[in-house]
Short mmCIF file of C-alpha atoms in Angstrom, two decimals:
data_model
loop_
_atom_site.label_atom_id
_atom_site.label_comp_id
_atom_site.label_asym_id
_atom_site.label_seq_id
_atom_site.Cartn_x
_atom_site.Cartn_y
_atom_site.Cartn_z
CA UNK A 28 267.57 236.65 58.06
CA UNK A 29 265.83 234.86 60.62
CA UNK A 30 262.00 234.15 61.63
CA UNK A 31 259.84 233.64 64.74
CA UNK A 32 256.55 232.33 65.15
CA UNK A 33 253.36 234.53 64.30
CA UNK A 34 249.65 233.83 64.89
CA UNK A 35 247.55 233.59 62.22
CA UNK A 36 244.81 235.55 63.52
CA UNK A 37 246.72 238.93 64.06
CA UNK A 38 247.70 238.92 60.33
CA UNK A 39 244.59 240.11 59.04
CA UNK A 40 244.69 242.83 61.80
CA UNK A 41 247.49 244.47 59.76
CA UNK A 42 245.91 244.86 56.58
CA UNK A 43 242.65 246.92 55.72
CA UNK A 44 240.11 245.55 53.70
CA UNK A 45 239.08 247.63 50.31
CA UNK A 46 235.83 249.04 49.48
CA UNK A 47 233.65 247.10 47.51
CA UNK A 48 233.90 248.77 44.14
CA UNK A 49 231.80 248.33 40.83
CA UNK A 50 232.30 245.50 38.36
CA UNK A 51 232.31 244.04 34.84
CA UNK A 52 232.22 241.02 33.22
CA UNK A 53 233.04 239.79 30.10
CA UNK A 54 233.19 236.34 28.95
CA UNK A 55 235.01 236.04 25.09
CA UNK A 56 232.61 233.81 22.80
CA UNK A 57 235.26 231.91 20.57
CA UNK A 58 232.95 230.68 17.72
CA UNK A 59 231.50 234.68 17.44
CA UNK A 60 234.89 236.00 18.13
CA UNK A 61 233.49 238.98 20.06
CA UNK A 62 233.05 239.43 23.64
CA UNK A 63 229.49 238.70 25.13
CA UNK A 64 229.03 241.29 28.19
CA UNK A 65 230.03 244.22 29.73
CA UNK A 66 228.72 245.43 32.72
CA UNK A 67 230.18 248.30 35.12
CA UNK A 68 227.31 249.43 37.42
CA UNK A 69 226.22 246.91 40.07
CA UNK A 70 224.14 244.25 38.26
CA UNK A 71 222.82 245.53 35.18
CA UNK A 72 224.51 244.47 32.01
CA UNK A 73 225.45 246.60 29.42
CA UNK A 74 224.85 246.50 26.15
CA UNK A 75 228.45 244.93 23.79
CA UNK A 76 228.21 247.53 21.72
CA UNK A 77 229.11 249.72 24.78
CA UNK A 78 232.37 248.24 25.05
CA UNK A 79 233.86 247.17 21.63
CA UNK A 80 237.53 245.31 21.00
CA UNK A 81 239.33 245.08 17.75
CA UNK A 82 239.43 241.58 18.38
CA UNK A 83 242.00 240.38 15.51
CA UNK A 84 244.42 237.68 16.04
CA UNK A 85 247.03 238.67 18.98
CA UNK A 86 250.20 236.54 20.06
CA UNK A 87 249.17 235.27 23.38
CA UNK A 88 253.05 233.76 23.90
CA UNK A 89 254.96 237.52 22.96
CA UNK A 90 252.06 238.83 25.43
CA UNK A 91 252.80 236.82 28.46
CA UNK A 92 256.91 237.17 27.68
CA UNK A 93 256.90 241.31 27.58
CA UNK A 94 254.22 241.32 30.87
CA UNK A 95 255.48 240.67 34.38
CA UNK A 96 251.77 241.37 35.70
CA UNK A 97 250.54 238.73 33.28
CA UNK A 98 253.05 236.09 33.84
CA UNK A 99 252.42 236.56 37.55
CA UNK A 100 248.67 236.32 36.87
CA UNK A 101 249.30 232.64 34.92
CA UNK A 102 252.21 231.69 37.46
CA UNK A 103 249.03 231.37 40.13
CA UNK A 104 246.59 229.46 37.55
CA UNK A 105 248.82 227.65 35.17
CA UNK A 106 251.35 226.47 37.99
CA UNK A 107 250.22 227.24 40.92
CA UNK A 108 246.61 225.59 41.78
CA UNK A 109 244.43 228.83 41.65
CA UNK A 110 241.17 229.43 39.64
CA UNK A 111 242.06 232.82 39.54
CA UNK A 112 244.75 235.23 38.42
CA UNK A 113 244.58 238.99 38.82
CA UNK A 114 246.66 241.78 36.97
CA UNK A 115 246.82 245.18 39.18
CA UNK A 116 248.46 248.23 37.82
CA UNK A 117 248.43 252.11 37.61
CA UNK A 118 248.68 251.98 33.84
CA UNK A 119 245.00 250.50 34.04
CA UNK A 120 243.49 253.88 34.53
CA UNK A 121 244.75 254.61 31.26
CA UNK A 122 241.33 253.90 28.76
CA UNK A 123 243.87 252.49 25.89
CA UNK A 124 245.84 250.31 28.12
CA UNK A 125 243.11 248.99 30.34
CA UNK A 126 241.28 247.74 26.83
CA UNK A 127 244.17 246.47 25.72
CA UNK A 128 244.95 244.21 28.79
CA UNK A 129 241.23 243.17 28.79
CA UNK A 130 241.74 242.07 25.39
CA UNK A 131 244.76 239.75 26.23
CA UNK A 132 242.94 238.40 29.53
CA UNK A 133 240.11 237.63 27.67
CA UNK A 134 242.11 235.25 25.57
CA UNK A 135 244.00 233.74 27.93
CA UNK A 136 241.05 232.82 30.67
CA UNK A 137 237.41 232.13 29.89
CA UNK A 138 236.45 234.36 32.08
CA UNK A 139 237.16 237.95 33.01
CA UNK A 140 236.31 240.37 35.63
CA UNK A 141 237.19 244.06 35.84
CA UNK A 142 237.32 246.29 39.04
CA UNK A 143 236.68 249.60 38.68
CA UNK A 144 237.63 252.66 41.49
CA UNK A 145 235.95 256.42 40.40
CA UNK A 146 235.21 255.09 37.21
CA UNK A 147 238.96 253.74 36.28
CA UNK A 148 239.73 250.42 35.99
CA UNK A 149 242.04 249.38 38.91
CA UNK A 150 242.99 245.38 38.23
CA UNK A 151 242.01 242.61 35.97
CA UNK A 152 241.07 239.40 37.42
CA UNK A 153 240.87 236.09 34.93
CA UNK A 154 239.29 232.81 36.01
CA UNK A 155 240.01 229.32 34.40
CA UNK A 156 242.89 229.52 32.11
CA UNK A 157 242.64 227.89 28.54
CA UNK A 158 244.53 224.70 28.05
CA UNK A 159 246.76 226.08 25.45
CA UNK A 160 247.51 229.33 27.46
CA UNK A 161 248.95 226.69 30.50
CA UNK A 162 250.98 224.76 27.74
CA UNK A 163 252.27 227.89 26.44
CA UNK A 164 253.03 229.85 29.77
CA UNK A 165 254.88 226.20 31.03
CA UNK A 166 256.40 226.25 27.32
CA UNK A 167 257.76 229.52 28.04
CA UNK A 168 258.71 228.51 31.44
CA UNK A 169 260.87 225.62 30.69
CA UNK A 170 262.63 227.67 28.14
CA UNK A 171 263.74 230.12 30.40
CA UNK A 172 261.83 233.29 28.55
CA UNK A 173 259.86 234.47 31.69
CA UNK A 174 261.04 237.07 34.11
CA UNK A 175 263.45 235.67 36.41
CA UNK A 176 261.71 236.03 39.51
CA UNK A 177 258.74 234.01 37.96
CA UNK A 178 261.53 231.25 37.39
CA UNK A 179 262.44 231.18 40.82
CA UNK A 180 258.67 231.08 42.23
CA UNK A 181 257.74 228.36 39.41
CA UNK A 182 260.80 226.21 40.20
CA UNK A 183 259.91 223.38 43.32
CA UNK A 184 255.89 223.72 42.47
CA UNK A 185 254.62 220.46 42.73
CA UNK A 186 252.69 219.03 39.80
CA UNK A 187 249.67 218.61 42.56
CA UNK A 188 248.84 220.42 45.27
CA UNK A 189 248.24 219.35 48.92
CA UNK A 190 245.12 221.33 50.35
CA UNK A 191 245.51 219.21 53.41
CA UNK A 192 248.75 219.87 54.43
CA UNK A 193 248.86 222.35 58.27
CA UNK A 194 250.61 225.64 57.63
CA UNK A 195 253.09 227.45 60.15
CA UNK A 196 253.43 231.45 59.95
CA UNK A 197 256.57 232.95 61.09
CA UNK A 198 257.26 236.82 60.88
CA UNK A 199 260.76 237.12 59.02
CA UNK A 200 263.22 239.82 60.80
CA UNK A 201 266.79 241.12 58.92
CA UNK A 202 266.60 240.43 55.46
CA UNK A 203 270.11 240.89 54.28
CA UNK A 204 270.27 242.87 51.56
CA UNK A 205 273.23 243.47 49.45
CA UNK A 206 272.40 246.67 46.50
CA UNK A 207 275.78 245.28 45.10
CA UNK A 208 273.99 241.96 44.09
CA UNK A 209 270.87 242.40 43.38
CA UNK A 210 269.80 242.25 39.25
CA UNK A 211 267.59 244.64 37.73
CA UNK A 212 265.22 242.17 37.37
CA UNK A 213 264.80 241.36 40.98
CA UNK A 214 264.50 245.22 41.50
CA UNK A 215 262.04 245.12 38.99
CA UNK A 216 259.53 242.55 41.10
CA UNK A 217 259.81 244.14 43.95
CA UNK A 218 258.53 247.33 42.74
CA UNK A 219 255.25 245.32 40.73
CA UNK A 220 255.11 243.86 44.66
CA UNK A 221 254.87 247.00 46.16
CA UNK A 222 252.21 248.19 44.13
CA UNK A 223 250.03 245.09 44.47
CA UNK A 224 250.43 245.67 47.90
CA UNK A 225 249.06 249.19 47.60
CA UNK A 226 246.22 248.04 45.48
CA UNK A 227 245.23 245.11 47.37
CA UNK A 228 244.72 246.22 50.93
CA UNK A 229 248.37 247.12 52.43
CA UNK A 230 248.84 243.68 51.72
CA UNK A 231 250.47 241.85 49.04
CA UNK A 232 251.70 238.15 48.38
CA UNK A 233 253.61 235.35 46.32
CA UNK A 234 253.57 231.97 45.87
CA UNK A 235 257.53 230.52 46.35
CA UNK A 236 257.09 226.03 47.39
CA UNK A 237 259.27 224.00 47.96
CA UNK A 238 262.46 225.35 49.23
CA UNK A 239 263.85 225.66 53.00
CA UNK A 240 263.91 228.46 55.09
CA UNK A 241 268.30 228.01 55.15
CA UNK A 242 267.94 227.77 51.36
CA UNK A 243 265.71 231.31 51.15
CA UNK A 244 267.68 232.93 53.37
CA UNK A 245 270.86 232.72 51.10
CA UNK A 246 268.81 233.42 48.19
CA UNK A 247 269.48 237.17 47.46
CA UNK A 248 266.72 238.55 45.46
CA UNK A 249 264.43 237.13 48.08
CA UNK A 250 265.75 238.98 50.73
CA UNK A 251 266.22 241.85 48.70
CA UNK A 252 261.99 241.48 47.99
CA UNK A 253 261.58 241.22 51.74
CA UNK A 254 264.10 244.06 52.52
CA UNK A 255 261.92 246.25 50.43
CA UNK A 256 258.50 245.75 53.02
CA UNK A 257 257.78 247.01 56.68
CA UNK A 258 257.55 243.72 57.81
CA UNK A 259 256.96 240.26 55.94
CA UNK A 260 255.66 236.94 57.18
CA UNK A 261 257.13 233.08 55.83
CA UNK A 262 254.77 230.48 55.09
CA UNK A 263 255.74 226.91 55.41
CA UNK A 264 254.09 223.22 55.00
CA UNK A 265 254.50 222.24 59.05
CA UNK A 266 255.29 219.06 57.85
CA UNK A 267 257.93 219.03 55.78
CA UNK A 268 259.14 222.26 56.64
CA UNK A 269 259.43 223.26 53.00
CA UNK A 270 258.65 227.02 51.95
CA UNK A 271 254.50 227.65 50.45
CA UNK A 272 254.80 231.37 50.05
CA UNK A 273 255.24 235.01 52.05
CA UNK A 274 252.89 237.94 53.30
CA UNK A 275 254.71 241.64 52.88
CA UNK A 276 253.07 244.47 54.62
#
């Protein structure tokens, strides 16, 4: 694959941006063990009683290791320098599922936000990961139990980050994909990709520092990811020429 320039200022031309929808908010009081508010039209809050949890003990680490959505969510907040981490999936307009996941959010950030589209919850978003969560998603991490795409985008992330650092777009042409080679697993991300993208605007993104372009483009589940969008744009440090992330429309 290869890659040409691209100015920052026509990316967000290619992307739409969503409707405001409705919102919650709950925020998990650890000494009371039960959630403190709920709220899902505009400002008012709701009573808790309106939206209940069986909030017994749940294992946060067997959580994160069967949940690509989740691990992506903690990838951005407990490696990545982001306050926030959002989980998007069809499976939240399912009632059971979407309480579920708002259970497991709730005890792995100390706060939580819900979306909601004609009535149905349509993501998750978590703000300020607990301590422990970070030690155990990094735990996890280093003992090669995550997804193997989440490997790959955790690998080269520096321990800080540099805000100051210029950024370069270039639009990325060819991926070379080979079906042959590419793992379930990497088939697997790119489909959680594409529906983030979906959810999100048209556009979707990840997080991958550290590594050259060369280096990326021998890399075959990346290009397989890439092969899998309309057109996808390369972020680098200008700098040091070393890889920050990628835009797929």
């Amino acid at each position: 694959m290869n890659a040409t320039a691209y100015d920052w200022n026509d990316l967000t031309k290619l992307f739409r941006i969503p409707k405001p929808e409705k919102h919650g908010f709950c925020v998990w009081n650890r000494e009371k063990n039960q959630i403190e508010y709920h709220c899902v039209k505009g400002n008012v809050l709701r009573p808790v009683e309106d939206f209940q949890f069986p909030m017994e003990q749940i294992n946060v680490e067997a959580e994160i290791q069967k949940s690509l959505p989740l691990q992506f969510a903690l990838l951005e907040t407990a490696v990545y320098w982001s306050t926030r981490g959002e989980i998007m999936s069809p499976d939240l307009s399912d009632t059971d599922k979407f309480r579920e996941t708002m259970e497991v959010m709730l005890r792995c950030y100390r706060e939580v936000r819900a979306s909601y589209q004609a009535g149905t919850g349509i993501s998750i978003t978590g703000t300020h990961v607990f301590p422990e969560v970070k030690e155990s998603f990094q735990r996890l991490l280093h003992s090669k139990k995550l997804h193997s795409c989440i490997s790959l985008l955790a690998s080269r992330a520096p321990l800080e980050p540099r805000m100051d650092s210029p950024l370069t777009l270039y639009e990325v042409q060819n991926p070379a994909s080979n079906p042959c080679d590419v793992t379930k697993s990497t088939r697997e991300f790119a489909a959680f990709l594409k529906i983030r993208r979906k959810q999100s605007g048209d556009i979707a993104s990840f997080p991958l520092y550290g590594y050259s372009f060369s280096e990326l483009a021998q890399n075959t589940a990346v290009n397989l990811i890439l092969s899998q969008f309309s057109r996808s744009f390369y972020i680098e440090e200008t700098g040091t020429k070393r890889s920050y992330g990628f835009y797929l429309v």
